[in-house]
Every structure is written in C-alpha cells, then in structure tokens.
Tab-separated table of N, CA and C in Angstrom:
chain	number	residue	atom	x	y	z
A	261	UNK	N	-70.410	76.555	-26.917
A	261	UNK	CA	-70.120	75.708	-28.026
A	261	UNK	C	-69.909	74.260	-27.594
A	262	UNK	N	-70.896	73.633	-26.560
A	262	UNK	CA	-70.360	72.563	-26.180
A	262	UNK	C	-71.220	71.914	-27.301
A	263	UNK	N	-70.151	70.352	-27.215
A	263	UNK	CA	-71.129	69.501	-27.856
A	263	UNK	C	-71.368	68.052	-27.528
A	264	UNK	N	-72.373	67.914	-28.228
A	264	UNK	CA	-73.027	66.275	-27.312
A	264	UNK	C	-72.494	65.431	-27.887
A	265	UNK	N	-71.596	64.238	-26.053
A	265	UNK	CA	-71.159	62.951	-26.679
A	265	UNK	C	-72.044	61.844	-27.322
A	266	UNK	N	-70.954	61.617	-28.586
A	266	UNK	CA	-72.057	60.446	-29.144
A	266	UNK	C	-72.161	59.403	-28.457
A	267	UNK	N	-73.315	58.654	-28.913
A	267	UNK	CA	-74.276	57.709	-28.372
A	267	UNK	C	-73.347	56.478	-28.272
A	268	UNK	N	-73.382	55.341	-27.515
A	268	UNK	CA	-72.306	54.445	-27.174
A	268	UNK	C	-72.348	53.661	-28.473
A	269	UNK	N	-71.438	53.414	-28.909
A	269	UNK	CA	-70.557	52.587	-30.090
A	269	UNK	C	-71.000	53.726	-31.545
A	270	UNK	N	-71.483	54.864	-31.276
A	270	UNK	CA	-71.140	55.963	-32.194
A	270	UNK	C	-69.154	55.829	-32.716
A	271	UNK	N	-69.323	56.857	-33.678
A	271	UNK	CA	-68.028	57.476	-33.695
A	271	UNK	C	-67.192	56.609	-34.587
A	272	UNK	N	-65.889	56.592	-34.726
A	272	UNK	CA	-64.865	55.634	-35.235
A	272	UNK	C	-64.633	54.530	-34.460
A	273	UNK	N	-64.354	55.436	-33.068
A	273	UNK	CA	-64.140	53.583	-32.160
A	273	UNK	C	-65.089	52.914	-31.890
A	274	UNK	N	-66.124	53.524	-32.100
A	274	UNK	CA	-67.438	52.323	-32.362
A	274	UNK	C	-67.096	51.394	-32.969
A	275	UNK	N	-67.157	51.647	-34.343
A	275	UNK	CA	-66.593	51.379	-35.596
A	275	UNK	C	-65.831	50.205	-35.404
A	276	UNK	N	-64.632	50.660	-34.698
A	276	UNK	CA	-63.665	49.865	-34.494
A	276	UNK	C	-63.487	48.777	-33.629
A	277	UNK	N	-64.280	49.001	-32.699
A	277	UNK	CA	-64.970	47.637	-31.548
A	277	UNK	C	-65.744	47.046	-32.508
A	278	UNK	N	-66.648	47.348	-33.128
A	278	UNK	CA	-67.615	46.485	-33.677
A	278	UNK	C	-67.216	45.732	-34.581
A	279	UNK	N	-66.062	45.956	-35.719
A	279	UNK	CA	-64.898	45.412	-36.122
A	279	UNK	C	-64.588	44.297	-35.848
A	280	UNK	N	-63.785	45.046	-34.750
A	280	UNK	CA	-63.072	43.883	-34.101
A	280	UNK	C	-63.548	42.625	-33.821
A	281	UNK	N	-64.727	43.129	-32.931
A	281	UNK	CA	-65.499	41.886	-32.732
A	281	UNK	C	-66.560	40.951	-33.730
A	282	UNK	N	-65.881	41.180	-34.754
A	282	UNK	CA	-67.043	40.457	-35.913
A	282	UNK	C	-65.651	39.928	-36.249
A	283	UNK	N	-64.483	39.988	-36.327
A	283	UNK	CA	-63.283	39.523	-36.721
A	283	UNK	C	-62.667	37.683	-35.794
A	284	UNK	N	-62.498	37.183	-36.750
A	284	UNK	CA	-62.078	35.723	-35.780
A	284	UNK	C	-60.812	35.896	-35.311
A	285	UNK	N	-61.027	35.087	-34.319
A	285	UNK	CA	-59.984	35.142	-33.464
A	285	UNK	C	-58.501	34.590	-33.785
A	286	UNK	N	-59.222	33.522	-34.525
A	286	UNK	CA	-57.896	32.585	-34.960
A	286	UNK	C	-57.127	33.014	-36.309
A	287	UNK	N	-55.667	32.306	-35.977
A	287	UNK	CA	-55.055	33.051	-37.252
A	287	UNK	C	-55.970	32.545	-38.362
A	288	UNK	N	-56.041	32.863	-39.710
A	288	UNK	CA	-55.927	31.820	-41.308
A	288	UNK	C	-55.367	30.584	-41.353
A	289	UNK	N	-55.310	29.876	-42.418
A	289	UNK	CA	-54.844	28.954	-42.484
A	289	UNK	C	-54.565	28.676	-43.891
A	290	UNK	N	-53.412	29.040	-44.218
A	290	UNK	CA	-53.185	29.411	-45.652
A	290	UNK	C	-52.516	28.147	-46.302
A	291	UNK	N	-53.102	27.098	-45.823
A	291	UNK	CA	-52.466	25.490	-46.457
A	291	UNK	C	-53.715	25.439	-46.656
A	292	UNK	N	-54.107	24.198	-47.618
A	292	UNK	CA	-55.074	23.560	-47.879
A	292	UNK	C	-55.154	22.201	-47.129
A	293	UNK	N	-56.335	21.387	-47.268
A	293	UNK	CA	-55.887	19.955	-46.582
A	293	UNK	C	-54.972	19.277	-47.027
A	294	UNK	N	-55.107	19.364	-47.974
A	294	UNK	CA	-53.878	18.388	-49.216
A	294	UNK	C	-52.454	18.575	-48.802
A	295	UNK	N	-51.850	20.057	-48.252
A	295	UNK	CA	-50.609	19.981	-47.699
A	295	UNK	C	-50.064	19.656	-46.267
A	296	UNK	N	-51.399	19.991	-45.678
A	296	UNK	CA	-51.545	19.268	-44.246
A	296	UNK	C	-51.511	17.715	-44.061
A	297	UNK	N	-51.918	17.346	-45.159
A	297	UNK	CA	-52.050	15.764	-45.322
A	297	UNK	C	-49.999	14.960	-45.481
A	298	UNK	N	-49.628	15.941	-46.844
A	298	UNK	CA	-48.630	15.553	-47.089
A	298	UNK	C	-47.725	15.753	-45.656
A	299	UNK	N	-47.519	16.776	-45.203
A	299	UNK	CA	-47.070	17.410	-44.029
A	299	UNK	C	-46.697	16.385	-43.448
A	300	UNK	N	-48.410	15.826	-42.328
A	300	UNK	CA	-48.781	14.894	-41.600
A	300	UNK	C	-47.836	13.332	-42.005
A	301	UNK	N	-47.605	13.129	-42.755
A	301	UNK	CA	-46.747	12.118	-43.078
A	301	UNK	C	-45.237	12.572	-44.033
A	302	UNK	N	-44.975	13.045	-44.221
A	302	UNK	CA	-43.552	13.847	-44.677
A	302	UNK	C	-42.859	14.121	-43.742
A	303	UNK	N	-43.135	14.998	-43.069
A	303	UNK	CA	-41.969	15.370	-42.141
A	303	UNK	C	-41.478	13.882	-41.133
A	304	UNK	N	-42.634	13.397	-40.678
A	304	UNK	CA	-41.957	12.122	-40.229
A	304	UNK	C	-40.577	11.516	-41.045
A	305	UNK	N	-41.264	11.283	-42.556
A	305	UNK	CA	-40.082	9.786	-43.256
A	305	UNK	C	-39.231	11.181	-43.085
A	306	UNK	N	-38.817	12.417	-43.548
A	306	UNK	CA	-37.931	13.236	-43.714
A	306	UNK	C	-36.881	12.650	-42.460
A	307	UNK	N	-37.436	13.781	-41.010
A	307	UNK	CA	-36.995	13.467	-39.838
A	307	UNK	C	-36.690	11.618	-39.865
A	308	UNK	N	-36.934	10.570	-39.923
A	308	UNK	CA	-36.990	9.138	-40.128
A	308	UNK	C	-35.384	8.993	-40.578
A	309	UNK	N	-35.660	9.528	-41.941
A	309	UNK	CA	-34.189	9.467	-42.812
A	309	UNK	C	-32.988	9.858	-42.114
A	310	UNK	N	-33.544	11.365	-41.734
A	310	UNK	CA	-32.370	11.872	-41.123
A	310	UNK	C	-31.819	10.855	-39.492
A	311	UNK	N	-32.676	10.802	-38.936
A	311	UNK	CA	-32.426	10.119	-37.855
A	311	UNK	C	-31.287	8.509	-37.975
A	312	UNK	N	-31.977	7.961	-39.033
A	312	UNK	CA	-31.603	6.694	-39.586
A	312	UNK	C	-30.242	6.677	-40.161
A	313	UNK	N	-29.721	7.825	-40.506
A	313	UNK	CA	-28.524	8.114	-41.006
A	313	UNK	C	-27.723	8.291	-39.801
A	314	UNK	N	-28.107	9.707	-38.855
A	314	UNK	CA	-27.033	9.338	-37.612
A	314	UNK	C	-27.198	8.564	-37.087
A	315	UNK	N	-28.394	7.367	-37.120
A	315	UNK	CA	-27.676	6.120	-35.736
A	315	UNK	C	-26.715	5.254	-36.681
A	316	UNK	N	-26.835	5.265	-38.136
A	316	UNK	CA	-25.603	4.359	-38.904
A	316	UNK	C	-24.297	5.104	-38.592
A	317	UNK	N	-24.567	6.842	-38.731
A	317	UNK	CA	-22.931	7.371	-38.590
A	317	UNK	C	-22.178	7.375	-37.318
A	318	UNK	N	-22.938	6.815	-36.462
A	318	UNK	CA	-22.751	6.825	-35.044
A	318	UNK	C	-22.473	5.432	-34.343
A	319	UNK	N	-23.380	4.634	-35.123
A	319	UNK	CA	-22.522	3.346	-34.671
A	319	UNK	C	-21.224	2.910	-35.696
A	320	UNK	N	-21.153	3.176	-36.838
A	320	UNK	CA	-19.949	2.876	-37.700
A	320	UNK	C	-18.909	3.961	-37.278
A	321	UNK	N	-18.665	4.971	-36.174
A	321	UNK	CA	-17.664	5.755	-35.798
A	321	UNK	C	-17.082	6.216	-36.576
A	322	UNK	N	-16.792	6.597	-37.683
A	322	UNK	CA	-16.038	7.134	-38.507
A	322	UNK	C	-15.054	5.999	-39.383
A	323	UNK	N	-15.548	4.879	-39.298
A	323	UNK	CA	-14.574	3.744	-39.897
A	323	UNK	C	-15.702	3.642	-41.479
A	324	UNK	N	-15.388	2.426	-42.223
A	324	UNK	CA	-15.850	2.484	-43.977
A	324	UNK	C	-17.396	1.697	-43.584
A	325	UNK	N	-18.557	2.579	-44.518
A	325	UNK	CA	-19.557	2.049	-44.648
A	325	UNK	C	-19.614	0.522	-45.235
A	326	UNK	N	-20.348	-0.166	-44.478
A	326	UNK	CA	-20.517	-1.522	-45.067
A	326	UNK	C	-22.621	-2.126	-45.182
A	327	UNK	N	-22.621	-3.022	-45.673
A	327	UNK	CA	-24.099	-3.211	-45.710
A	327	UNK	C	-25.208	-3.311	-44.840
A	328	UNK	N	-24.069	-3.887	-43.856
A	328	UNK	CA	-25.079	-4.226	-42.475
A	328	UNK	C	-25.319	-2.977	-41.789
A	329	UNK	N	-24.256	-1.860	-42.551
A	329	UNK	CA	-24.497	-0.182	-41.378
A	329	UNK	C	-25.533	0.248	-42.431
A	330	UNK	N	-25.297	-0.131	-43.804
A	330	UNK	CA	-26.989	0.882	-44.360
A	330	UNK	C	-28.466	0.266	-44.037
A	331	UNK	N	-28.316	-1.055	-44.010
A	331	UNK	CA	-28.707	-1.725	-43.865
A	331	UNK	C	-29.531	-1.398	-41.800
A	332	UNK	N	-28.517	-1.407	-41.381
A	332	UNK	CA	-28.606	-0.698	-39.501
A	332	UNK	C	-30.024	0.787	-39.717
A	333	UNK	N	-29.286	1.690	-40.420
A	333	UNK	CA	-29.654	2.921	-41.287
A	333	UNK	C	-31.023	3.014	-41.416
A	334	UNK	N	-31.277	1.791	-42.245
A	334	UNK	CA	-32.681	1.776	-42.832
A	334	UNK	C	-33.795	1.347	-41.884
A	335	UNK	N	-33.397	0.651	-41.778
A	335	UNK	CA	-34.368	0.016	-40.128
A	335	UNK	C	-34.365	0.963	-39.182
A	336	UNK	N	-33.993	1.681	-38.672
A	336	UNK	CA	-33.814	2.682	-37.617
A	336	UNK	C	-34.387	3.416	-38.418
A	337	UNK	N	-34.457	4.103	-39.055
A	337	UNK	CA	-35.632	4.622	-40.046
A	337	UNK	C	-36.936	4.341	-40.321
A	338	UNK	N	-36.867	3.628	-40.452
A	338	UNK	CA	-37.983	3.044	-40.770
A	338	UNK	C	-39.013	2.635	-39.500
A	339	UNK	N	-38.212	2.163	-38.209
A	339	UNK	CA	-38.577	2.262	-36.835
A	339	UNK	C	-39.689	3.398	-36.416
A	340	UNK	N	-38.292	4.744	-36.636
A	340	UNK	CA	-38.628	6.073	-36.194
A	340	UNK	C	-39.575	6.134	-36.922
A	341	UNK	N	-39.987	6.401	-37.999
A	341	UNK	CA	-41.190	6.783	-39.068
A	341	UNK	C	-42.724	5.904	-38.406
A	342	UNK	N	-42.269	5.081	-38.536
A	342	UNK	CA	-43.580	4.272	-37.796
A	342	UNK	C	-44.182	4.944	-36.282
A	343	UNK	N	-43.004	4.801	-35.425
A	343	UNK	CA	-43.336	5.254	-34.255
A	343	UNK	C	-43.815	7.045	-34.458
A	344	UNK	N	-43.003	7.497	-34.885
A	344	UNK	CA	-43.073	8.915	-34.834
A	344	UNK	C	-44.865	9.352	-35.614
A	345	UNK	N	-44.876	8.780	-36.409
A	345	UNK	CA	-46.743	8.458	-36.971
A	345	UNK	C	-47.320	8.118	-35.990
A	346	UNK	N	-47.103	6.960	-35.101
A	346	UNK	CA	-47.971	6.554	-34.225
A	346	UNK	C	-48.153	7.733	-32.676
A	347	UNK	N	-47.156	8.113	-32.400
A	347	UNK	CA	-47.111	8.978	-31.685
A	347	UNK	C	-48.007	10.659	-31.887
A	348	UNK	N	-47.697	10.416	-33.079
A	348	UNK	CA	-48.416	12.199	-33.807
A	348	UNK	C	-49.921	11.838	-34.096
A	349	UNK	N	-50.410	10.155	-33.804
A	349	UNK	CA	-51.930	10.064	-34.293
A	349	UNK	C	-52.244	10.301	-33.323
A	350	UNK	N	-51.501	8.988	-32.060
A	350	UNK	CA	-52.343	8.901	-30.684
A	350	UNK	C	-52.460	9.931	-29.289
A	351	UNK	N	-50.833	10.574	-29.172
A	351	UNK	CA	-50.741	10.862	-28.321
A	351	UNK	C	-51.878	12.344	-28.281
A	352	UNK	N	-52.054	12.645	-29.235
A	352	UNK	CA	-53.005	13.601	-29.034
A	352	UNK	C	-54.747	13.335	-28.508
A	353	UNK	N	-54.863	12.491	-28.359
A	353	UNK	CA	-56.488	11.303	-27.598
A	353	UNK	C	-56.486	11.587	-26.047
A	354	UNK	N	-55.230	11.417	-25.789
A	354	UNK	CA	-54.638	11.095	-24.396
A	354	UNK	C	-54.913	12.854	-23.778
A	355	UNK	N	-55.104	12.402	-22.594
A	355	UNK	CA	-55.274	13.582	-21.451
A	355	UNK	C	-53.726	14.250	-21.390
A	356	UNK	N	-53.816	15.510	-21.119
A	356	UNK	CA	-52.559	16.259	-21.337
A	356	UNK	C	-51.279	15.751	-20.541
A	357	UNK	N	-51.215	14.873	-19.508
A	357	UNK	CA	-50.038	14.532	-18.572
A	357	UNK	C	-49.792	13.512	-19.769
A	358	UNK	N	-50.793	12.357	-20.153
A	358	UNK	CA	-50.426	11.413	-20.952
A	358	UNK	C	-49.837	11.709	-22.276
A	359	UNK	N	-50.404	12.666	-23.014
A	359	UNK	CA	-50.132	13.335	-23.988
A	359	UNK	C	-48.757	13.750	-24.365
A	360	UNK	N	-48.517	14.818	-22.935
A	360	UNK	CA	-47.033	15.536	-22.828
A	360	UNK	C	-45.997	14.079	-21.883
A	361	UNK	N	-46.071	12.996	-21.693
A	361	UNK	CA	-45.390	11.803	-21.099
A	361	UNK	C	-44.881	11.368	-22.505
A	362	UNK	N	-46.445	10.678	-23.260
A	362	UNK	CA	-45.451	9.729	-24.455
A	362	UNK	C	-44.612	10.954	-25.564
A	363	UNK	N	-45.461	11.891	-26.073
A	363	UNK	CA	-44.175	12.650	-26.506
A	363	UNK	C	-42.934	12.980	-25.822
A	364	UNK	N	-42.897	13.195	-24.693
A	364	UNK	CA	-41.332	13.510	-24.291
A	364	UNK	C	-40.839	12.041	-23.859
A	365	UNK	N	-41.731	10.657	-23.536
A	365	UNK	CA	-40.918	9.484	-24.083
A	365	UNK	C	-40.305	9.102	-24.902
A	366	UNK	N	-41.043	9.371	-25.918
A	366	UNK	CA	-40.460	9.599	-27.836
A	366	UNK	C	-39.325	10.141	-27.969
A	367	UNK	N	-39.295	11.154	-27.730
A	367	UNK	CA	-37.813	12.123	-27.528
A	367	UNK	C	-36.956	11.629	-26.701
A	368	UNK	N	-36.898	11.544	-25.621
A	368	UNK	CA	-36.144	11.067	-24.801
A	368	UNK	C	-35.431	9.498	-25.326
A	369	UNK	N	-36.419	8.360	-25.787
A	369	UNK	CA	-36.029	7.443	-26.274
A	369	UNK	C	-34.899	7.377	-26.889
A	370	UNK	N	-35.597	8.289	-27.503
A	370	UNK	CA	-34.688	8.576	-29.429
A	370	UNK	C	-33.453	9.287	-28.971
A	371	UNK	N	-33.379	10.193	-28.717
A	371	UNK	CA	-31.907	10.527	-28.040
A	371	UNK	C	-31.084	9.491	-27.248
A	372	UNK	N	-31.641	9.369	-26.246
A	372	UNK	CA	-30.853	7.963	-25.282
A	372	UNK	C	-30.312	6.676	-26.642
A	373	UNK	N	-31.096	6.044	-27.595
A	373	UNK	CA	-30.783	5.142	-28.691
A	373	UNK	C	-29.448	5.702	-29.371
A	374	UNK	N	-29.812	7.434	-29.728
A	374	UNK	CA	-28.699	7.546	-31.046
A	374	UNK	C	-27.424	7.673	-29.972
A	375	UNK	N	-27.311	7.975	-28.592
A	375	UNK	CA	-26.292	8.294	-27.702
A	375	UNK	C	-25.602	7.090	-27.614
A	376	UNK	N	-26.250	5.983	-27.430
A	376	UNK	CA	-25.975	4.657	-26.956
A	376	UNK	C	-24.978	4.214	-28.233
A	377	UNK	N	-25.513	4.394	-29.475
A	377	UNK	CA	-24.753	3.754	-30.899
A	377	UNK	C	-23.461	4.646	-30.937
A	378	UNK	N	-22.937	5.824	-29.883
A	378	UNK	CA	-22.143	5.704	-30.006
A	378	UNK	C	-20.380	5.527	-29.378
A	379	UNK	N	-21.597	3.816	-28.340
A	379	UNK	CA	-20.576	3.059	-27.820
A	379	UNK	C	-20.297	3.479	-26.172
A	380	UNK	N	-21.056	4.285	-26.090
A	380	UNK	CA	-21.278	4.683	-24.399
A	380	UNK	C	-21.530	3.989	-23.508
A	381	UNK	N	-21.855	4.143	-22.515
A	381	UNK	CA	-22.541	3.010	-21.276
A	381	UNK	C	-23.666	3.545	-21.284
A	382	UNK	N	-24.369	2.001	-21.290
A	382	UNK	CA	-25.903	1.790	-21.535
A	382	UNK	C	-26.067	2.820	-20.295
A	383	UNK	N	-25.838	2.694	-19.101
A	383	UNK	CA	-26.234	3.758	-17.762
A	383	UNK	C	-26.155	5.198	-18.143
A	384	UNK	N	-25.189	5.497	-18.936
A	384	UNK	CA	-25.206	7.093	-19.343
A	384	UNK	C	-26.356	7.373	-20.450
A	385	UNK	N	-26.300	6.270	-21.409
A	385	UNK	CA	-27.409	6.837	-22.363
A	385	UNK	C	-28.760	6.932	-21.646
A	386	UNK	N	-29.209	5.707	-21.163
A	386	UNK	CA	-30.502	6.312	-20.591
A	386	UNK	C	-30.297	6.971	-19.455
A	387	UNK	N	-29.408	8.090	-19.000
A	387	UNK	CA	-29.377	9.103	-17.779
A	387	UNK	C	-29.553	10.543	-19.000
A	388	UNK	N	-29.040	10.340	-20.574
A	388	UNK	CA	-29.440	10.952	-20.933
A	388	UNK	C	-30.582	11.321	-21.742
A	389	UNK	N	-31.108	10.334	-22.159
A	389	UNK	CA	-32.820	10.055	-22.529
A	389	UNK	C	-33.482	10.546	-21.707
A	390	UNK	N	-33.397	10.287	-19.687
A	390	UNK	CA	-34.135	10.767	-18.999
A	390	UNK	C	-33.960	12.103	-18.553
A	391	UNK	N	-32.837	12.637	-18.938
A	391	UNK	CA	-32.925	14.156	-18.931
A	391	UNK	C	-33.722	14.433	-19.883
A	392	UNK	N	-33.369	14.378	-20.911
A	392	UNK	CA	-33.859	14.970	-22.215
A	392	UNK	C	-34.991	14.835	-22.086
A	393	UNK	N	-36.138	13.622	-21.973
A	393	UNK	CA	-37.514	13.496	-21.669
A	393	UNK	C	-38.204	13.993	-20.804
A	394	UNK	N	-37.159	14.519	-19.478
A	394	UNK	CA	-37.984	15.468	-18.660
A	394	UNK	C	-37.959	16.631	-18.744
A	395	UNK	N	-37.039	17.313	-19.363
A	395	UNK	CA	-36.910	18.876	-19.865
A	395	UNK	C	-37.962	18.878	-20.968
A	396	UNK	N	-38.200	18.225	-21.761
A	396	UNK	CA	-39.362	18.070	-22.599
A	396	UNK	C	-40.460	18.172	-22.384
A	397	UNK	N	-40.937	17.215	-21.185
A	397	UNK	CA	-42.209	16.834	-20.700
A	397	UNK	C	-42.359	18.319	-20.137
A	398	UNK	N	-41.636	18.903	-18.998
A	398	UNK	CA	-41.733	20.015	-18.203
A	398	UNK	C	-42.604	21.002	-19.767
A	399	UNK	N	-41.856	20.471	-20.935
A	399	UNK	CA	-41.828	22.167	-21.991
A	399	UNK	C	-43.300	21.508	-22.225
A	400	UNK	N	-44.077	20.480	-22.421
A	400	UNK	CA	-45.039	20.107	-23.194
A	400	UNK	C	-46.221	20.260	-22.459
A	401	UNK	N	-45.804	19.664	-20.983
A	401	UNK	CA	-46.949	20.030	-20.143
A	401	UNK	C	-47.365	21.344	-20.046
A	402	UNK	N	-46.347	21.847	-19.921
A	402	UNK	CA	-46.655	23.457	-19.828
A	402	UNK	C	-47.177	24.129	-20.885
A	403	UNK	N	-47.271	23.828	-22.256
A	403	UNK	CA	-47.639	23.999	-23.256
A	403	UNK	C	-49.096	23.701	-23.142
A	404	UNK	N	-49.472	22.332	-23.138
A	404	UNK	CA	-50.826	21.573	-22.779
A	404	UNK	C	-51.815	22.456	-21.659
A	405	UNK	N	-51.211	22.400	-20.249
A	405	UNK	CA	-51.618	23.223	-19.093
A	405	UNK	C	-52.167	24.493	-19.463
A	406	UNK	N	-51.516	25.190	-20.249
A	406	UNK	CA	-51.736	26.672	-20.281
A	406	UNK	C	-52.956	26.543	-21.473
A	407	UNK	N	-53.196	26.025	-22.501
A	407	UNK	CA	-53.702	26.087	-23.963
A	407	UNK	C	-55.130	25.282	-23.886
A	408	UNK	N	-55.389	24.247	-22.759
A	408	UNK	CA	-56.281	23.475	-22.873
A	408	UNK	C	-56.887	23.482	-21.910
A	409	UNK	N	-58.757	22.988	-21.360
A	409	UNK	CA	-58.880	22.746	-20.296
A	409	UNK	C	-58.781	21.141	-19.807
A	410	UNK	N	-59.230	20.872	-18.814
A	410	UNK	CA	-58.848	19.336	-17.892
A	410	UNK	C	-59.419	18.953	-18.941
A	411	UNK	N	-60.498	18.633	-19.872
A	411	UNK	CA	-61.131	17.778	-20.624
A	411	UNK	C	-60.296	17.572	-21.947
A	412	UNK	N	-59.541	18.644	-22.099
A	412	UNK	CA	-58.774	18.456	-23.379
A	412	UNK	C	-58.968	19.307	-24.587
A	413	UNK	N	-59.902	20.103	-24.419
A	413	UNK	CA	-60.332	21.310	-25.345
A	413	UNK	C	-59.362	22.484	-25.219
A	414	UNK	N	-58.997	22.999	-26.884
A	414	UNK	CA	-58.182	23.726	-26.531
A	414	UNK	C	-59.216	25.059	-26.235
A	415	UNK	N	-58.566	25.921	-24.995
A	415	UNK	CA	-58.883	27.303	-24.559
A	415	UNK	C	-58.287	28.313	-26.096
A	416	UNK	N	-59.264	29.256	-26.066
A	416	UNK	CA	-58.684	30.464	-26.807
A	416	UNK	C	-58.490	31.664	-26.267
C-alpha cells in the first residue's frame, strides 16, 4: 500500500510556499498620503509647543509668568519646529554616519538648551547634550547600519 510522493510544490505546502511567495514583504500602509503629509509637519509644531513650554517653565523656575517668558516660549518653539522640519527633510539625503550625527545633534542640542534654562553651568549642560547625543547616535547608527546598504538603500 505504498504511495507515491507528490511532485515538488504538489500538496498543501506547495500551496503554501507558493503563497507565500507571491505575498509582499512589506507591512500595508493603512494611512493615506494626506495623513502622512499632516503627520510630516504636525508632530513637529506639536513636539515644538511642547518643547517651547518647558524651556519657558524652566527658565521662569517656578516664580509668576510674565511676557518676556511666553514670549521666551514662543520663540523656542518656533526655533524647534523649524529646525526639527529641517532636520526630518535633510538629514535623511545624508550617508548614514551623517544622517545618524545630525539627528543625534538635534537631540543632544535640544536637551543640553532645555538643561541649561534651568540655570546650571553652561559646562554641565553641554556634558549633558554630549551624552545624550552619543547614546543616540550609537542607537541611530545602529539602526541605519543594520537596515541599509553603504549607498543608502534600505535592505529588506
């Protein structure tokens, strides 16, 4: 009662390789452009705002809001938003060391600034910007390194 194996990609797991491999690799993408668009510039002013608020609550220490601190507020906001756009257009052009540098400059900056407003020594804030920017860089490069090749294409 023997019986003959089926023929290669016979069967269910035929089936199921052949499947598979007609299936894309990549997830969906269940946004449209239109929310990617908003996204692409939203989360910046969001993050912007928020940022712009702790360097006012941070340099006014807990004493009474006055004009020149909303005023401080808004500009530092408005800073971050700009930069943080410019950073999310360009740094992605740039070769992956450059790439993963100005983003974890960005970060690092921005931390070392809101540390500084609140009244520290200029030497400690940027000792802590440059931590922060290199624990970053380490996370980004490594991100970049693994996902892309030398030319900048991402690997799948």
């Amino acid at each position: 009662m023997a019986q003959a194996a089926p023929a290669h990609g016979g069967g269910m797991m035929g089936k199921v390789r052949a499947n598979r491999a007609a299936r894309p690799t990549r997830t969906p993408d269940l946004f449209d452009d239109r929310v990617h668009t908003v996204a692409r510039y939203g989360i910046p002013v969001v993050l912007g705002l928020v940022y712009g608020f702790w360097a006012a609550a941070n340099r006014r220490g807990g004493g009474e809001i006055t004009g020149w601190n909303i005023l401080f507020g808004f500009v530092t906001a408005a800073t971050f938003i700009v930069l943080c756009i410019a950073v999310a257009t360009f740094a992605p052009l740039l070769k992956r060391e450059l790439h993963s540098l100005v983003k974890s400059g960005f970060a690092g900056a921005a931390v070392g600034f809101l540390y500084s407003q609140t009244g520290e020594s200029v030497y400690r804030s940027v000792a802590l910007g440059v931590v922060v920017a290199a624990g970053i860089f380490v996370v980004f490069f490594y991100r970049y390194y693994t996902r892309e090749d030398a030319v900048g294409n991402r690997v799948r």
